Every structure is written in C-alpha cells, then in structure tokens.
Tab-separated table of C-alpha atoms in Angstrom:
chain	number	residue	atom	x	y	z
A	1	MET	CA	-37.211	-21.747	62.136
A	2	SER	CA	-35.356	-21.591	58.938
A	3	ALA	CA	-32.507	-23.803	57.931
A	4	PRO	CA	-29.005	-22.445	58.473
A	5	ALA	CA	-27.644	-20.569	55.436
A	6	THR	CA	-25.150	-22.490	53.400
A	7	HIS	CA	-22.013	-20.815	52.177
A	8	ARG	CA	-22.236	-19.715	48.534
A	9	PRO	CA	-18.838	-19.788	46.800
A	10	SER	CA	-17.489	-16.613	45.240
A	11	PRO	CA	-14.522	-15.997	42.937
A	12	ALA	CA	-12.474	-14.999	45.979
A	13	ASP	CA	-12.883	-18.522	47.347
A	14	LEU	CA	-10.958	-19.945	44.401
A	15	ALA	CA	-7.731	-18.401	45.657
A	16	ARG	CA	-8.244	-19.938	49.102
A	17	ARG	CA	-8.963	-23.393	47.772
A	18	THR	CA	-6.326	-25.957	48.670
A	19	PRO	CA	-5.149	-28.166	45.846
A	20	GLN	CA	-6.596	-31.617	46.128
A	21	ALA	CA	-4.862	-34.760	45.136
A	22	THR	CA	-5.611	-35.420	41.527
A	23	THR	CA	-4.986	-38.459	39.474
A	24	ALA	CA	-1.659	-38.462	37.728
A	25	ALA	CA	-1.797	-37.263	34.156
A	26	PRO	CA	-0.358	-39.556	31.511
A	27	PRO	CA	3.267	-38.698	30.735
A	28	LYS	CA	3.867	-36.475	27.716
A	29	PRO	CA	5.823	-38.032	24.876
A	30	ALA	CA	9.425	-36.928	24.603
A	31	PRO	CA	9.939	-34.253	21.982
A	32	GLY	CA	11.443	-35.679	18.854
A	33	PRO	CA	12.813	-33.966	15.795
A	34	ALA	CA	10.438	-31.335	14.465
A	35	PRO	CA	8.586	-32.415	11.354
A	36	THR	CA	9.883	-30.611	8.325
A	37	ALA	CA	7.352	-29.029	6.054
A	38	PRO	CA	7.959	-29.252	2.331
A	39	ARG	CA	9.467	-26.011	1.124
A	40	ALA	CA	7.457	-23.952	-1.278
A	41	ALA	CA	9.041	-23.006	-4.553
A	42	ALA	CA	11.196	-19.962	-4.006
A	43	ARG	CA	9.662	-16.798	-5.381
A	44	PRO	CA	11.844	-14.738	-7.633
A	45	GLN	CA	13.210	-11.863	-5.596
A	46	PRO	CA	13.067	-8.401	-7.127
A	47	PRO	CA	16.463	-6.819	-7.613
A	48	LYS	CA	17.747	-4.707	-4.738
A	49	LEU	CA	17.441	-1.055	-5.693
A	50	SER	CA	19.099	1.978	-4.171
A	51	ALA	CA	16.812	4.766	-2.960
A	52	ALA	CA	17.456	6.817	-6.094
A	53	GLU	CA	16.784	3.825	-8.357
A	54	ALA	CA	13.621	2.923	-6.437
A	55	ILE	CA	11.950	6.287	-7.023
A	56	ALA	CA	13.251	6.686	-10.581
A	57	PRO	CA	10.439	6.360	-13.124
A	58	GLY	CA	9.887	2.770	-14.170
A	59	ARG	CA	9.470	1.825	-17.813
A	60	LEU	CA	6.281	0.115	-18.896
A	61	ALA	CA	6.674	-3.033	-20.966
A	62	ASP	CA	4.924	-3.444	-24.299
A	63	GLY	CA	1.224	-3.996	-23.732
A	64	GLU	CA	1.210	-2.569	-20.193
A	65	ARG	CA	-1.196	0.276	-19.674
A	66	PHE	CA	-0.337	3.179	-17.437
A	67	LYS	CA	-3.614	3.849	-15.619
A	68	PRO	CA	-4.201	0.389	-14.102
A	69	SER	CA	-0.536	0.141	-13.120
A	70	TYR	CA	-0.519	3.605	-11.524
A	71	HIS	CA	-3.761	2.867	-9.692
A	72	ARG	CA	-2.503	-0.455	-8.286
A	73	GLY	CA	0.859	1.091	-7.440
A	74	LEU	CA	-0.793	3.833	-5.388
A	75	LEU	CA	-2.752	1.177	-3.500
A	76	LEU	CA	0.448	-0.729	-2.738
A	77	SER	CA	2.423	2.407	-1.834
A	78	GLY	CA	1.179	2.838	1.728
A	79	MET	CA	1.007	6.613	1.305
A	80	LEU	CA	-1.443	8.660	3.317
A	81	PRO	CA	-4.973	8.926	1.893
A	82	GLU	CA	-4.592	12.604	0.940
A	83	ALA	CA	-1.558	11.847	-1.235
A	84	ARG	CA	-3.320	8.908	-2.889
A	85	LEU	CA	-6.394	11.099	-3.469
A	86	MET	CA	-4.210	13.653	-5.233
A	87	GLY	CA	-2.621	10.902	-7.345
A	88	TYR	CA	-6.023	9.497	-8.312
A	89	THR	CA	-7.320	12.974	-9.131
A	90	LEU	CA	-4.370	13.666	-11.429
A	91	LEU	CA	-4.857	10.224	-12.969
A	92	TRP	CA	-8.276	11.336	-14.255
A	93	TYR	CA	-6.505	13.841	-16.519
A	94	ALA	CA	-3.903	11.382	-17.829
A	95	ASN	CA	-3.843	9.329	-20.996
A	96	HIS	CA	-4.694	5.709	-20.133
A	97	SER	CA	-1.732	4.146	-21.913
A	98	THR	CA	1.044	6.705	-21.360
A	99	GLY	CA	0.068	8.651	-18.250
A	100	ARG	CA	0.807	11.959	-19.935
A	101	ILE	CA	-1.468	14.889	-19.232
A	102	SER	CA	-2.111	17.031	-22.289
A	103	PRO	CA	-0.922	20.641	-21.987
A	104	ASN	CA	-4.494	21.683	-22.798
A	105	PHE	CA	-5.872	19.803	-19.790
A	106	GLN	CA	-3.308	20.605	-17.097
A	107	PRO	CA	-5.264	21.180	-13.869
A	108	GLY	CA	-4.529	24.267	-11.818
A	109	ILE	CA	-4.367	24.436	-8.032
A	110	GLU	CA	-7.899	25.879	-7.867
A	111	GLU	CA	-9.234	23.008	-9.953
A	112	LEU	CA	-7.464	20.448	-7.754
A	113	VAL	CA	-8.877	22.157	-4.648
A	114	GLU	CA	-12.363	21.844	-6.100
A	115	HIS	CA	-11.932	18.196	-7.139
A	116	THR	CA	-10.279	16.937	-3.947
A	117	GLY	CA	-11.936	19.021	-1.242
A	118	LEU	CA	-8.516	19.887	0.206
A	119	ASP	CA	-7.471	23.482	0.781
A	120	ALA	CA	-4.836	25.061	-1.475
A	121	ARG	CA	-2.013	24.622	1.038
A	122	ARG	CA	-2.746	20.907	1.479
A	123	VAL	CA	-2.968	20.438	-2.290
A	124	GLY	CA	0.522	21.934	-2.565
A	125	VAL	CA	1.832	19.658	0.188
A	126	GLN	CA	0.363	16.532	-1.415
A	127	LEU	CA	1.763	17.472	-4.826
A	128	GLU	CA	5.176	17.805	-3.180
A	129	VAL	CA	4.751	14.418	-1.450
A	130	LEU	CA	3.941	12.781	-4.797
A	131	ARG	CA	6.917	14.520	-6.413
A	132	GLU	CA	9.376	13.515	-3.672
A	133	ARG	CA	8.273	9.879	-3.766
A	134	GLY	CA	8.548	9.597	-7.539
A	135	TRP	CA	4.859	9.532	-8.497
A	136	LEU	CA	4.828	12.983	-10.122
A	137	ARG	CA	7.321	14.979	-12.138
A	138	LEU	CA	6.999	18.682	-12.778
A	139	ALA	CA	8.199	19.713	-16.216
A	140	THR	CA	8.004	22.905	-18.229
A	141	ILE	CA	5.929	23.156	-21.392
A	142	GLN	CA	8.447	23.824	-24.166
A	143	GLN	CA	6.306	25.073	-27.037
A	144	GLY	CA	2.944	26.527	-27.897
A	145	PRO	CA	0.940	29.261	-26.210
A	146	ARG	CA	1.592	27.770	-22.764
A	147	ALA	CA	5.376	27.610	-23.210
A	148	GLY	CA	7.191	28.194	-19.944
A	149	LEU	CA	4.301	27.062	-17.738
A	150	PRO	CA	4.735	24.050	-15.455
A	151	ARG	CA	2.998	20.810	-16.285
A	152	PHE	CA	2.398	17.580	-14.399
A	153	GLU	CA	3.758	14.267	-15.651
A	154	LEU	CA	2.680	11.154	-13.780
A	155	THR	CA	5.324	8.479	-13.257
A	156	ILE	CA	5.407	5.119	-11.506
A	157	PRO	CA	8.505	4.559	-9.365
A	158	ALA	CA	10.508	1.516	-10.475
A	159	LEU	CA	10.105	-0.181	-7.087
A	160	TYR	CA	6.315	-0.012	-7.214
A	161	LEU	CA	6.161	-0.959	-10.875
A	162	GLU	CA	7.960	-4.195	-9.954
A	163	ARG	CA	5.505	-4.737	-7.082
A	164	VAL	CA	2.556	-4.157	-9.414
A	165	ARG	CA	3.957	-6.720	-11.839
A	166	ALA	CA	4.514	-9.230	-9.033
A	167	HIS	CA	0.960	-8.652	-7.785
A	168	ARG	CA	-0.401	-9.108	-11.300
A	169	ALA	CA	1.597	-12.339	-11.737
A	170	ARG	CA	0.080	-13.768	-8.536
A	171	GLN	CA	-3.432	-12.827	-9.677
A	172	ILE	CA	-3.217	-14.443	-13.108
A	173	PRO	CA	-2.977	-18.233	-12.783
A	174	SER	CA	-0.425	-19.693	-15.141
A	175	GLY	CA	-1.532	-22.511	-17.034
C-alpha cells in the first residue's frame, strides 16, 4: 500500500493560519526632530505676467537668434503635436535671426497641407491655435505686388521666451 497523502499547502491556507508566538521585535527609537536638509540657493522667479502679457510677443535680446528660441519654446509649450508641427513648418520659411517670413515666400494653405500632411480644415484650425496662443500673428502686406494679402509673422510669447532663457541658463554651466 501507498503512504497516506500529506496535505500540500495552498494560498488559501495562509488565511487560516493562526498567528504563532514570535519573538519580540526590538523597540523602535522615538521619533526626534526631522533632520533639516540644507536649502538650495533660491532660483530667480520669473515675473508674474497677466494672460495678455504672457501671450504678447517677447523681445529677443541682442545676440539671441529667433529660430532656436522658437523651436525650444514650442517644445516647452505643451501644445498638441499638430500645432507644434504647424509651428515647425512655418519656422522653415522664417529668417533665422528675426523670424520674419519674406512676402515672396509666404506659404499658402495648399502648400501647408502638402508639407504637414494635414487636411485644409485642420491646417486652418492649427493656424488659429498658434495665433490665439501668441505664436503667430497675421498681418497684411502693405506694399508691393502682394499688397493687401495676409502674411504670417512668427512670434514667441513673452512667457515662453522667459522659459527658454531659464532653460538655456540651466544648460550652460557658469564658470
């Protein structure tokens, strides 16, 4: 004959297990005053801006170039990818130091549709998003054969220009 089967424990047995007497754990030390960490040097806080001031076009300092600042600002903006794509696409047409798009190279909706892969309606929506958030200004060409036609002017909102500068200051070690 075979030996009687022994009971194999299962996870359900853990709940039925009675607590056994265990050895007493050493007492925990009484909580004392919390150790204070040395405070880091306070970062300079950017000035508080109203909503209108935040989306107003920022002014580049001497030596600052527009394209890298606009590019970094779009990355920091948290806008949806379609809006950033439209901003980057328009940035290809802009002058690297001023951000101005020449009247001779103003892209049309059809050209933006081709370059972004978005349909015409979505291109219009994303242009409006950029305009409302201060990244794009629509102006009218004043002179020349295209007088009276709209033109795009890229701008960096003051809030994001300050963030770009703060990001740049953290990246460049002083020293």
